[in-house]
Coordinates of C-alpha atoms in Angstrom, one line a residue:
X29 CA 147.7 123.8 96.7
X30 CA 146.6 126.5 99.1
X31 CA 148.1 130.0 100.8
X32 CA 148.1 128.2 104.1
X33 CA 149.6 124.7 103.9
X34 CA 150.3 124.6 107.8
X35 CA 146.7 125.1 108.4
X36 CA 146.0 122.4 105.5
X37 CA 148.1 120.2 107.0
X38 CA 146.9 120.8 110.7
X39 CA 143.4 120.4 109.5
X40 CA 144.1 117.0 107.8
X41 CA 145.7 115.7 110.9
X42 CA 142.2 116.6 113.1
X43 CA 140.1 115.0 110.2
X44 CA 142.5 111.7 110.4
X45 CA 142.0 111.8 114.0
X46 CA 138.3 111.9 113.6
X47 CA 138.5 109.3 110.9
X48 CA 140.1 106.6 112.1
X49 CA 137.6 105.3 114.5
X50 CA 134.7 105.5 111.7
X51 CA 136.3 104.2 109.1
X52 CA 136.8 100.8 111.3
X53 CA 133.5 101.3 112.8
X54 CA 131.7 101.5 109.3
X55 CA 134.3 98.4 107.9
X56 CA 133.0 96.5 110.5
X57 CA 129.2 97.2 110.3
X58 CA 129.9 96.8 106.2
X59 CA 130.9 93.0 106.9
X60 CA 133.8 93.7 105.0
X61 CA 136.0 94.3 108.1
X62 CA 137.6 97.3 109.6
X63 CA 140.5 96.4 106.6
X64 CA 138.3 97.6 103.7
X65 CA 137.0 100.6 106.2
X66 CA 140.8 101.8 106.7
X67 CA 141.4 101.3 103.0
X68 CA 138.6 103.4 101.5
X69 CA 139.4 105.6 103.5
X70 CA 143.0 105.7 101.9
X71 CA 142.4 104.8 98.6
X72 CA 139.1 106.5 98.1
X73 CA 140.3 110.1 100.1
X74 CA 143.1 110.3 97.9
X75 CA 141.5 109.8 94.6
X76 CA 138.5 111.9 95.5
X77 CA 140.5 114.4 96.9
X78 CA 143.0 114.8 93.7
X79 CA 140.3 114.6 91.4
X80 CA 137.0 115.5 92.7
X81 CA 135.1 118.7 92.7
X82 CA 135.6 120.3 95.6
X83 CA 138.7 121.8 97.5
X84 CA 137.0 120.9 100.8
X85 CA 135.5 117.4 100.3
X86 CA 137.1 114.7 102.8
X87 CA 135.6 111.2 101.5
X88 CA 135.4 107.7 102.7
X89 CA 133.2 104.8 104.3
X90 CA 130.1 106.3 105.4
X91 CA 127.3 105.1 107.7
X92 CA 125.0 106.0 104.2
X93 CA 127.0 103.6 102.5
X94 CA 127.2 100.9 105.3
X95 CA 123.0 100.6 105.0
X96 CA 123.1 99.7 101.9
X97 CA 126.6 97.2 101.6
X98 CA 124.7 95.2 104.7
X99 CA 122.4 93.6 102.8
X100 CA 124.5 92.7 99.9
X101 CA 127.3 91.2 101.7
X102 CA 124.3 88.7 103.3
X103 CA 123.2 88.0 99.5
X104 CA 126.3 88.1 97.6
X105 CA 129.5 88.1 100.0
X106 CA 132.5 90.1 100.0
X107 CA 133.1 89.5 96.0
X108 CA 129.8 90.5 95.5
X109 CA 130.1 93.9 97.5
X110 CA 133.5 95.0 95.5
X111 CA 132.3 93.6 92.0
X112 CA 129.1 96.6 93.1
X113 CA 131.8 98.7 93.9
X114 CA 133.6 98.7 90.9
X115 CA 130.5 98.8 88.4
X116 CA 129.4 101.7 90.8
X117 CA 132.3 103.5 89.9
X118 CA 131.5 103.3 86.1
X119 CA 128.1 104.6 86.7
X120 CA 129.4 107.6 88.7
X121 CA 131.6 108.6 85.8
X122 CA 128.8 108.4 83.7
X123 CA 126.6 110.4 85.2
X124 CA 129.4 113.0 85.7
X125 CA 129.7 112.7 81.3
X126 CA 126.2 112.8 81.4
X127 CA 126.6 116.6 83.0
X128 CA 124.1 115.0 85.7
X129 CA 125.5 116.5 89.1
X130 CA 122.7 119.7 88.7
X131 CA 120.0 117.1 89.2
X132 CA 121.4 117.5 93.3
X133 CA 119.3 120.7 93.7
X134 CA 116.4 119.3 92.7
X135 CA 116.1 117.0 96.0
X136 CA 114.1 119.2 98.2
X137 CA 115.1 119.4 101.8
X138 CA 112.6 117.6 103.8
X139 CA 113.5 114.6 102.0
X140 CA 117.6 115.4 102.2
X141 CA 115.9 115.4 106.2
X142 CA 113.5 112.5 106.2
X143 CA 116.7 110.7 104.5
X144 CA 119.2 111.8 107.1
X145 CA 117.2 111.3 110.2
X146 CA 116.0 107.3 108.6
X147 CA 120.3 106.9 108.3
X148 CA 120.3 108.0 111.7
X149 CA 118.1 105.3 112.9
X150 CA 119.6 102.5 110.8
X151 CA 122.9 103.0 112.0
X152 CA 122.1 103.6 115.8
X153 CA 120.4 99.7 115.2
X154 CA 123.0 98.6 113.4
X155 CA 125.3 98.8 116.4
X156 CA 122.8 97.2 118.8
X157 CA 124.8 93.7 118.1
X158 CA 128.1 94.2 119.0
X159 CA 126.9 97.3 121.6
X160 CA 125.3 93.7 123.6
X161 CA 128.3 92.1 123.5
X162 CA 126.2 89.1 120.9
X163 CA 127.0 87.7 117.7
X164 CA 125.5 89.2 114.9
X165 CA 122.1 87.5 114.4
X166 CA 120.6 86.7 110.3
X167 CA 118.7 88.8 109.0
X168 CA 119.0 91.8 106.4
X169 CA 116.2 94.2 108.7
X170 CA 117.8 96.8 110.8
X171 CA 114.5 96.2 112.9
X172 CA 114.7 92.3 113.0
X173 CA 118.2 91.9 113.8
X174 CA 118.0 94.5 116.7
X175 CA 115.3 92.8 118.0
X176 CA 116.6 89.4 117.8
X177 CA 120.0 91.1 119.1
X178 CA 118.1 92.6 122.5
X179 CA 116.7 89.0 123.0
X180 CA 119.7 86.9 123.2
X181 CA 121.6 89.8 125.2
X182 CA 118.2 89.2 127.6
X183 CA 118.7 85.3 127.7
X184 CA 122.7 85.9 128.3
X185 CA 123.4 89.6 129.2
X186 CA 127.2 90.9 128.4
X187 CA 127.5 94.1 130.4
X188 CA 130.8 94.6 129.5
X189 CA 130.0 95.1 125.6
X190 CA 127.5 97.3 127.3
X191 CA 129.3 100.0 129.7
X192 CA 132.1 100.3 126.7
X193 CA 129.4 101.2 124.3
X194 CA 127.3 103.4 126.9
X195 CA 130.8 105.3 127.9
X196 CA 132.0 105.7 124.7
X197 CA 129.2 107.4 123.0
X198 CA 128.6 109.7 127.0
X199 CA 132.2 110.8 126.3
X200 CA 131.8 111.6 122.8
X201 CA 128.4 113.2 122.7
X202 CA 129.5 115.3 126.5
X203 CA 133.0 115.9 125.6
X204 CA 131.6 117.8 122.3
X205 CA 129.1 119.9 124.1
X206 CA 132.2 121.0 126.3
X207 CA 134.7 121.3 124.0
X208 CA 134.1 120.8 120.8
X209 CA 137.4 121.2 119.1
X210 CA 139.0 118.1 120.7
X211 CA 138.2 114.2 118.9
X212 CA 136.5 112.8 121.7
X213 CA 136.0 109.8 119.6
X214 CA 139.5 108.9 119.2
X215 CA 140.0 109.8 123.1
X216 CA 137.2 107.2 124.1
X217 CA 138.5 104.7 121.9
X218 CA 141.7 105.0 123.4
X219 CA 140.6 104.9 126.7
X220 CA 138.2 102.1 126.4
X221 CA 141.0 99.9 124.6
X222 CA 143.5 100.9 127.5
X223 CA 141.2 99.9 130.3
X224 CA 140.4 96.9 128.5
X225 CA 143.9 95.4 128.5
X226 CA 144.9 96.5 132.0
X227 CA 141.6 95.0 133.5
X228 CA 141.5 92.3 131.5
X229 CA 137.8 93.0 130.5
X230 CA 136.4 90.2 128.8
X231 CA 135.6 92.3 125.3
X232 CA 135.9 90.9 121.9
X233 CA 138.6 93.3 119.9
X234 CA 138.4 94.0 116.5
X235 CA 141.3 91.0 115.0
X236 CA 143.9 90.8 113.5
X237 CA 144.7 93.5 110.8
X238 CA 147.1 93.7 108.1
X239 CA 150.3 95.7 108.6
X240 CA 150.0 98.0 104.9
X241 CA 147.3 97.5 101.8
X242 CA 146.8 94.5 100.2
X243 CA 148.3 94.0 96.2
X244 CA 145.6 95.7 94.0
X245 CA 143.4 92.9 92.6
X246 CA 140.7 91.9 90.2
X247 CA 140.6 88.4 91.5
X248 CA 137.2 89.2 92.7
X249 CA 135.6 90.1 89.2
X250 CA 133.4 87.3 88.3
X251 CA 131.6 88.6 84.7
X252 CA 128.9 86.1 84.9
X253 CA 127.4 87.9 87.8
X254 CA 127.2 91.2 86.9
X255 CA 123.5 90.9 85.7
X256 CA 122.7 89.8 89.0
X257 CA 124.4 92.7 90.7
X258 CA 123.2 95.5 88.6
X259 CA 120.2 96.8 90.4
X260 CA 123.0 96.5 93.9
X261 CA 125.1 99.2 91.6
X262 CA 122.6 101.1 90.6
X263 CA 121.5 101.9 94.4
X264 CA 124.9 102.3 95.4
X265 CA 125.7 104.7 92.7
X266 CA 122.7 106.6 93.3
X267 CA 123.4 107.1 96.8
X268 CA 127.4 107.8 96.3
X269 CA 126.0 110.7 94.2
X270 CA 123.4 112.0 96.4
X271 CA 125.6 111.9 99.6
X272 CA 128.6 113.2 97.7
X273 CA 126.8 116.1 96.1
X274 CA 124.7 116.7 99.5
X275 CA 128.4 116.7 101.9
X276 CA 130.0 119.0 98.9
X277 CA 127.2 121.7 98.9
X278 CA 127.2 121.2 103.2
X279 CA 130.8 122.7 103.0
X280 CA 130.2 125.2 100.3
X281 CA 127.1 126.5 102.8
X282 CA 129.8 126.9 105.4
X283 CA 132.3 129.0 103.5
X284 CA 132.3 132.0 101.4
X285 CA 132.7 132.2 98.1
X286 CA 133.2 128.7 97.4
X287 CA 131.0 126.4 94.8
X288 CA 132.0 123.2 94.1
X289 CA 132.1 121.5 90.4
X290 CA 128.8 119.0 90.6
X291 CA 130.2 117.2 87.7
X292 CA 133.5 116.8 88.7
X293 CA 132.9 115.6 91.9
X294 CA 130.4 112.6 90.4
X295 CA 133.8 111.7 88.2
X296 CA 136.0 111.8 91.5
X297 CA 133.9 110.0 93.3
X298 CA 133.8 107.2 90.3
X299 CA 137.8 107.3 90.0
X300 CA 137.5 106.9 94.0
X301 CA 135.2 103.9 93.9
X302 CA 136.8 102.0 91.0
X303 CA 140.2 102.0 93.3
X304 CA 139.0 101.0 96.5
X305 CA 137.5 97.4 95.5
X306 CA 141.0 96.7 94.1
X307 CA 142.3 97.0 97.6
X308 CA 139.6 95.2 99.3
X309 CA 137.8 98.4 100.3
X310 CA 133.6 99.0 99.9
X311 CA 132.0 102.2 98.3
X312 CA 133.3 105.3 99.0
X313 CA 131.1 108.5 99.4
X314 CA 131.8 112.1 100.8
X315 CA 131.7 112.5 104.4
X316 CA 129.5 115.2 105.5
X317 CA 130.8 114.9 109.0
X318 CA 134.5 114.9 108.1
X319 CA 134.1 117.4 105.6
X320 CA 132.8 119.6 108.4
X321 CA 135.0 119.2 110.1
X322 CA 137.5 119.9 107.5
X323 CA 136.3 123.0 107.3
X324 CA 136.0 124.3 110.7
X325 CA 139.7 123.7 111.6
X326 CA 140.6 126.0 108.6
X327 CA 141.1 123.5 105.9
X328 CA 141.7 126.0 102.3
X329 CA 142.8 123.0 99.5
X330 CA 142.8 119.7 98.5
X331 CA 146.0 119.3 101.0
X332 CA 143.8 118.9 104.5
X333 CA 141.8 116.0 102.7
X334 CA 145.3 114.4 101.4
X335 CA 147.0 114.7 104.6
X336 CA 143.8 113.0 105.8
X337 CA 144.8 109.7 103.9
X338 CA 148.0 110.0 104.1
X339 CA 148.0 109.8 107.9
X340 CA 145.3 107.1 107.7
X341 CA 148.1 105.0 105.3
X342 CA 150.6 105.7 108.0
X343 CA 148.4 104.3 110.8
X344 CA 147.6 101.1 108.5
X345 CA 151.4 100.4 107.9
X346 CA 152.8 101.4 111.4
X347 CA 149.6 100.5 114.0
X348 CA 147.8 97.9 113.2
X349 CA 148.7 95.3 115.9
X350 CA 147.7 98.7 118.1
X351 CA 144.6 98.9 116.1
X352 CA 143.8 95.4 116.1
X353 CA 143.0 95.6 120.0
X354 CA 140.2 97.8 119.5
X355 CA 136.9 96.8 121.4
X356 CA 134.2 96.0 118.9
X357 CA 131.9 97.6 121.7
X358 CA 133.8 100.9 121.4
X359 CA 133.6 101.1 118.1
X360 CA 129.9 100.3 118.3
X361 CA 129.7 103.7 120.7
X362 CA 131.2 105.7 118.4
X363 CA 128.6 105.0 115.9
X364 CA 125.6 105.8 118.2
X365 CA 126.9 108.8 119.2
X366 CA 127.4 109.3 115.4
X367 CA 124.2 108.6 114.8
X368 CA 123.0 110.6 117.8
X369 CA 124.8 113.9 115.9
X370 CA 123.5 113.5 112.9
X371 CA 120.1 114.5 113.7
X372 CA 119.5 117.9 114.2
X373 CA 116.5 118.3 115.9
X374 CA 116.1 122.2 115.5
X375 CA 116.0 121.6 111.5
X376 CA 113.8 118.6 111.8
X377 CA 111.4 120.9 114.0
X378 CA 111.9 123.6 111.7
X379 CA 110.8 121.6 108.5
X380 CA 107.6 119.7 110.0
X381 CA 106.4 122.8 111.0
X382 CA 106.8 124.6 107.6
X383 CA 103.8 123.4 105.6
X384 CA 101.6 120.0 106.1
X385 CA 103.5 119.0 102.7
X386 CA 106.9 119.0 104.4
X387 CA 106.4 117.0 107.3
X388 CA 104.3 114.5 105.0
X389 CA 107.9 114.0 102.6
X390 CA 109.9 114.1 106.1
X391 CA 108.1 111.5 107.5
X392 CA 107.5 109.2 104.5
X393 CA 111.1 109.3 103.7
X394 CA 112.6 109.0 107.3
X395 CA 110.0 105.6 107.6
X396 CA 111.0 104.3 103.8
X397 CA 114.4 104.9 105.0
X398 CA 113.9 102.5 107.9
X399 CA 111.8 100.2 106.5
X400 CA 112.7 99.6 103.0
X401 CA 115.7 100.7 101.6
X402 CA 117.9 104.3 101.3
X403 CA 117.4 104.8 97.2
X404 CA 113.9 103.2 97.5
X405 CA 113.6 106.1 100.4
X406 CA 114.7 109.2 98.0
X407 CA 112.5 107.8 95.1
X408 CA 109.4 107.6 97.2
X409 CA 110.0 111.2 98.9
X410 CA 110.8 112.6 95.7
X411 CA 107.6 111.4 94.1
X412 CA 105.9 112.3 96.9
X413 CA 107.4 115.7 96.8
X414 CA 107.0 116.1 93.4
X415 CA 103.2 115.3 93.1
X416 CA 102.7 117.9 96.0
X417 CA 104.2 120.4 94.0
X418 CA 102.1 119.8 90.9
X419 CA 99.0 119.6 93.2
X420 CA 100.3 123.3 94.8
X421 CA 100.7 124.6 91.1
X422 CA 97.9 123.1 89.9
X423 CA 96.1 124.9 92.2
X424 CA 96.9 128.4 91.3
X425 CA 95.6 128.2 87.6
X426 CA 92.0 130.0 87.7
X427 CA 89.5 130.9 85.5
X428 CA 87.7 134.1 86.2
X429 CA 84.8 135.1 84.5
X430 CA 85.9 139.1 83.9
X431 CA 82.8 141.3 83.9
X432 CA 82.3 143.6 81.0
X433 CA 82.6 147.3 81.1
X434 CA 79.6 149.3 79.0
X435 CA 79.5 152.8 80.7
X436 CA 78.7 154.1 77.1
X437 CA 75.5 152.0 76.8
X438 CA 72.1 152.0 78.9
X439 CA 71.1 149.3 81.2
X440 CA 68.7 147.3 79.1
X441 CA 71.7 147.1 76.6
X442 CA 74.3 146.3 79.8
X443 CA 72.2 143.7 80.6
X444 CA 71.3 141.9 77.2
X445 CA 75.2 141.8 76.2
X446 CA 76.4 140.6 80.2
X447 CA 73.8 137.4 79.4
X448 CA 76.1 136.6 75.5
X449 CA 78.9 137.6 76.3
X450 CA 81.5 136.2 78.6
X451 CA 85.1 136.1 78.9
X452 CA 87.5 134.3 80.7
X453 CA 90.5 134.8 82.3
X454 CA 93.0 131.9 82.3
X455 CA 95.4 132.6 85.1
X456 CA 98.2 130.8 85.7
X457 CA 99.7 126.9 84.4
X458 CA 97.3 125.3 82.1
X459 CA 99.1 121.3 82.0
X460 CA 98.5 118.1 83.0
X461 CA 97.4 119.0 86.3
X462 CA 95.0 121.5 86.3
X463 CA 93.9 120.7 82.6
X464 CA 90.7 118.5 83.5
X465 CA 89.2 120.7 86.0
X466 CA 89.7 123.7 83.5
X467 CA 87.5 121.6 80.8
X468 CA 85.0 120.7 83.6
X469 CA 84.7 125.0 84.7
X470 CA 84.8 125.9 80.9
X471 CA 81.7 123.5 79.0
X472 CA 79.9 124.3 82.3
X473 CA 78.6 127.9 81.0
X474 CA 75.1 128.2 80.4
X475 CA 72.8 130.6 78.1
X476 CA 75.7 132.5 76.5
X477 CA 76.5 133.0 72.8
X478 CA 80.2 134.1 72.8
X479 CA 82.6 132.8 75.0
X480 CA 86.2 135.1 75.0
X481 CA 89.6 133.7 76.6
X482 CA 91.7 135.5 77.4
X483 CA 95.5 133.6 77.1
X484 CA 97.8 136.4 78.2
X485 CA 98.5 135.4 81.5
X486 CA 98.9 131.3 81.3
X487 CA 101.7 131.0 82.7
X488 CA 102.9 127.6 81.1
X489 CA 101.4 125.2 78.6
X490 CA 101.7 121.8 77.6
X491 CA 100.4 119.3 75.1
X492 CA 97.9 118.0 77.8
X493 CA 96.5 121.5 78.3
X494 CA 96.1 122.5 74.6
X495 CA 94.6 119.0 74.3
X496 CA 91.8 120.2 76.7
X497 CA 91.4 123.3 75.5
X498 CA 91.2 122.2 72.2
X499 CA 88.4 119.6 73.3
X500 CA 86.8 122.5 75.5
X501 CA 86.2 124.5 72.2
X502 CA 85.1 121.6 70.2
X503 CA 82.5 121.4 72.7
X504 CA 81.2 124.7 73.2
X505 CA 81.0 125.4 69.5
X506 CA 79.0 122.1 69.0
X507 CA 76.3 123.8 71.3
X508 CA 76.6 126.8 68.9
X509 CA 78.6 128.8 70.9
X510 CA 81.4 131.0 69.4
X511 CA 84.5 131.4 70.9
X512 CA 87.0 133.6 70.7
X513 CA 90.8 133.7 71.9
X514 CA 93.0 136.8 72.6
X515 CA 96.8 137.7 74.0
X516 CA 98.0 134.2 72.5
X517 CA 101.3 134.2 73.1
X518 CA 104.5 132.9 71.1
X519 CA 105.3 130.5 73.4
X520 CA 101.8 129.3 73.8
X521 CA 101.0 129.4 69.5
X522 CA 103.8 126.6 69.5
X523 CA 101.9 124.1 71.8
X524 CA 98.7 124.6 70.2
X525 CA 99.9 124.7 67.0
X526 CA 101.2 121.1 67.5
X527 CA 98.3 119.6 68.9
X528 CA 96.1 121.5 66.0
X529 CA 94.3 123.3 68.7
X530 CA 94.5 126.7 67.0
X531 CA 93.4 125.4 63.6
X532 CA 89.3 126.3 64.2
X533 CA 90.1 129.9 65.6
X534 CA 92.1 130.7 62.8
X535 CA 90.1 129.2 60.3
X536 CA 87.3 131.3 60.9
X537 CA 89.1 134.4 61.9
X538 CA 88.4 134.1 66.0
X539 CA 92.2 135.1 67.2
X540 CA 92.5 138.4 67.9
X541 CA 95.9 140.5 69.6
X542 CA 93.7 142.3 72.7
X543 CA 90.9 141.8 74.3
X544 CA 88.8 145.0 73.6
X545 CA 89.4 143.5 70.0
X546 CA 88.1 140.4 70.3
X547 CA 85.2 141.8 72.2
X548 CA 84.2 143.9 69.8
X549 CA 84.0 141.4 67.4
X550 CA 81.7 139.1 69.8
X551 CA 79.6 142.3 69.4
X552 CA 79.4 142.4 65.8
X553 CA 78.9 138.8 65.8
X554 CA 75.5 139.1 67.9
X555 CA 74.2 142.5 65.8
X556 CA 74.9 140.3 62.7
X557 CA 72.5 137.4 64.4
X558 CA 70.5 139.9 65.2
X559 CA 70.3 139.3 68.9
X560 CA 72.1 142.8 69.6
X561 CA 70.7 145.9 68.1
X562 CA 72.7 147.2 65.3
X563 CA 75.8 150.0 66.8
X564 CA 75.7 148.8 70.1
X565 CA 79.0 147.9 69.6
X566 CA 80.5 150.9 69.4
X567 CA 83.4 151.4 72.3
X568 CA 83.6 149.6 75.4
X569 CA 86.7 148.4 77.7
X570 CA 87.2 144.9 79.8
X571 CA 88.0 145.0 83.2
X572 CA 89.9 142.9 85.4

């Protein structure tokens, strides 16, 4: 499993360590309980760990994930969120048959950034309840439960639930600038639990909890409402994918020579979140935290990750009365000063001061995040993204009218072929998005008799820009104009073959291999009407 399985073992302890306060902080923000956080963390490690793509992956509940469950345990309660696990789970090993795990570097970053830094917020608003010491008020908007959270707490202030949740995440976020190789979580946990009993602090805990996993069940399964929970599996698939495939490349970035299996991973991560329901546990994603982590204390196989759940499974079955005693304020530190970490505010500077474009996706996703939901979030910043680009590439496709080179000719002649002759230079993508303004530029030339394109460096074609320049020939040959195409390459002859827009020029013999070809045809053509004197077509070059 590894040359080193010391330092495998060693690095699966620290991740444990780590993970044991999130996975009861994230079961609790779920609704489902810190039990379903402890066992996805078990179930879903193991099974993504044996069987996903990467060697450094460490997977579990995630504060990602937690966004999304909220809702749908307020609609649908706990049967609801483990029947959207399960079907989630067949989805992600669909997409892995479907080969679909490449589609990952297609997100660009600022919306991998807006997305991150919107989780951020949700989660640092999540906590706001039990960080107050108040029940959890109704509501399924970060924003409105906050808010309604800060105005009970102001009506009947706990300061308790407050100085546990303040210390917590001090001693976390300090204790990493200081030293960052000890778990400062788990030490503030600890010591807030531990001053908490000896004072007698009036704190609620986090219950009772029970001593090993529950039987594997499908007693939750209700077929008739799967319809209804579709579209709730279909966001959490999406996002189990996208987080998975984001945490996976994370630790290949921070390594050398590694790559994970895209695929592969998608079909882990669906083995992972079919198991964990059975035991009461919620969606499972990877953890781009504890995967880092992972890897900076020298993790090398799939052993650190396993030795991750395996401790977690010892913790379940030997201290859970221990665990059970955990403030719910504590817990609710942990996760701000999670939340606190997760944004990196060199790369967010970084990216909104790259290009208008990227602090436009940044922004749009980071507030969709917040505001709406965390797939409605990467949709929006994708399209967003995506029209930018088109309008970018769009933007580079020119046509330049290329002036014509008669050093063999006099002046009077120079000057009577520059007025009937033109040619163009298409530059660039002629598609969808530059097609229209292209048509407009084209039928816009005036007192000319031959009009020359010149095709050789489009980059790209499709049937929308053959369409137009099919239509922009049309035109100009209806105002008697004859036009003539040259460099038409193979690539190209197959788009406009299948729209019919070559069917004129080679009718009538007006396709031609080169340019100095096609312009001494455009010269013939004009003796022949007479307007050019007979030879002056002899010779001649194009420039540009």
């Amino acid at each position: 499993m590894g040359r080193s399985p010391r330092r495998d073992l060693l690095a699966g302890l620290t991740v444990a360590i780590v993970a044991l306060p999130l996975a009861l902080g994230f079961g609790v923000s779920s609704g489902l309980g810190a039990e379903a956080g402890l066992a996805t963390a078990v179930v879903a490690g193991a099974l993504a760990a044996l069987f996903g793509g990467s060697d450094l992956q460490v997977s579990g509940p995630t504060g990602a994930m937690t966004v999304v469950l909220v809702p749908i345990v307020g609609e649908y309660g706990t049967r609801g969120v483990l029947t959207v696990g399960l079907m989630a789970g067949v989805m992600l090993i669909a997409l892995a048959a479907l080969r679909a795990g490449t589609c990952m570097r297609y997100v660009p970053a600022p919306v991998v950034e807006g997305f991150t830094l919107g989780i951020a917020c949700v989660i640092g608003l999540q906590q706001v309840p039990h960080a107050l010491g108040v029940p959890a008020p109704d509501g399924d908007r970060v924003l409105v439960v906050a808010w309604r959270a800060v105005a009970e707490f102001a009506g009947n202030p706990d300061w308790t639930a407050v100085g546990l949740a303040v210390s917590v995440a001090v001693i976390m976020l300090v204790g990493a600038r200081l030293w960052p190789t000890l778990p400062f979580s788990l030490v503030a946990v600890v010591a807030a639990t531990v001053l908490t009993q000896v004072a007698h602090l009036d704190a609620a805990p986090i219950g009772d909890l029970l001593s090993g996993l529950p039987a594997p069940s499908l007693g939750f399964l209700d077929p008739g409402a799967l319809g209804s929970l579709l579209a709730p599996a279909v966001a959490v698939a999406a996002l189990a994918a996208l987080e998975s495939l984001l945490s996976a490349s994370v630790a290949d970035g921070m390594t050398v020579g590694r790559r994970h299996d895209p695929d592969r991973e998608l079909f882990g991560q669906g083995l992972a979140n079919l198991a964990a329901p059975l035991f009461g546990g919620v969606p499972a994603t990877g953890a781009i935290a504890r995967t880092a982590v992972n890897v900076r204390t020298g993790a090398g196989s799939r052993l650190a990750a396993l030795t991750h759940a395996a401790i977690l499974a010892a913790i379940v079955f030997a201290a859970a009365p221990l665990v059970a005693r955990i403030p719910l304020a504590a817990l609710a530190g942990v996760l701000l000063a999670t939340a606190v970490r997760m944004v990196e505010v060199g790369s967010l500077r970084a990216m909104a001061r790259a290009t208008r474009s990227d602090a436009l996706i940044l922004v749009l996703t980071a507030v969709a995040t917040l505001a709406l939901d965390l797939v409605y979030a990467v949709l929006i910043g994708l399209a967003v993204a995506g029209a930018l680009a088109l309008r970018a590439v769009a933007q580079q496709a020119r046509l330049d009218r290329v002036p014509l080179d008669r050093g063999d000719h006099s002046a009077e002649e120079h000057a009577l072929l520059a007025e009937h002759i033109v040619a163009y230079r298409i530059d660039g993508p002629l598609f969808f998005a530059a097609a229209h303004r292209f048509l407009l530029e084209l039928t816009e030339v005036a007192d000319v008799r031959v009009v020359i394109l010149r095709m050789s460096r489009v980059s790209t074609m499709d049937a929308t820009g053959a369409l137009v320049l099919k239509d922009a020939v049309e035109r100009l040959t209806r105002r008697g104009i004859l036009v003539l195409a040259s460099g038409i390459r193979p690539v190209q002859r197959r788009v406009l073959d299948s729209v019919g827009a070559l069917e004129p020029l080679l009718h009538e013999g007006r396709e031609y291999a080169t340019t100095p070809e096609a312009i001494r045809a455009a010269r013939h053509h004009l003796e022949t009407a007479g307007i050019l004197p007979a030879g002056s077509g002899r010779g001649g070059t194009v420039r540009g």
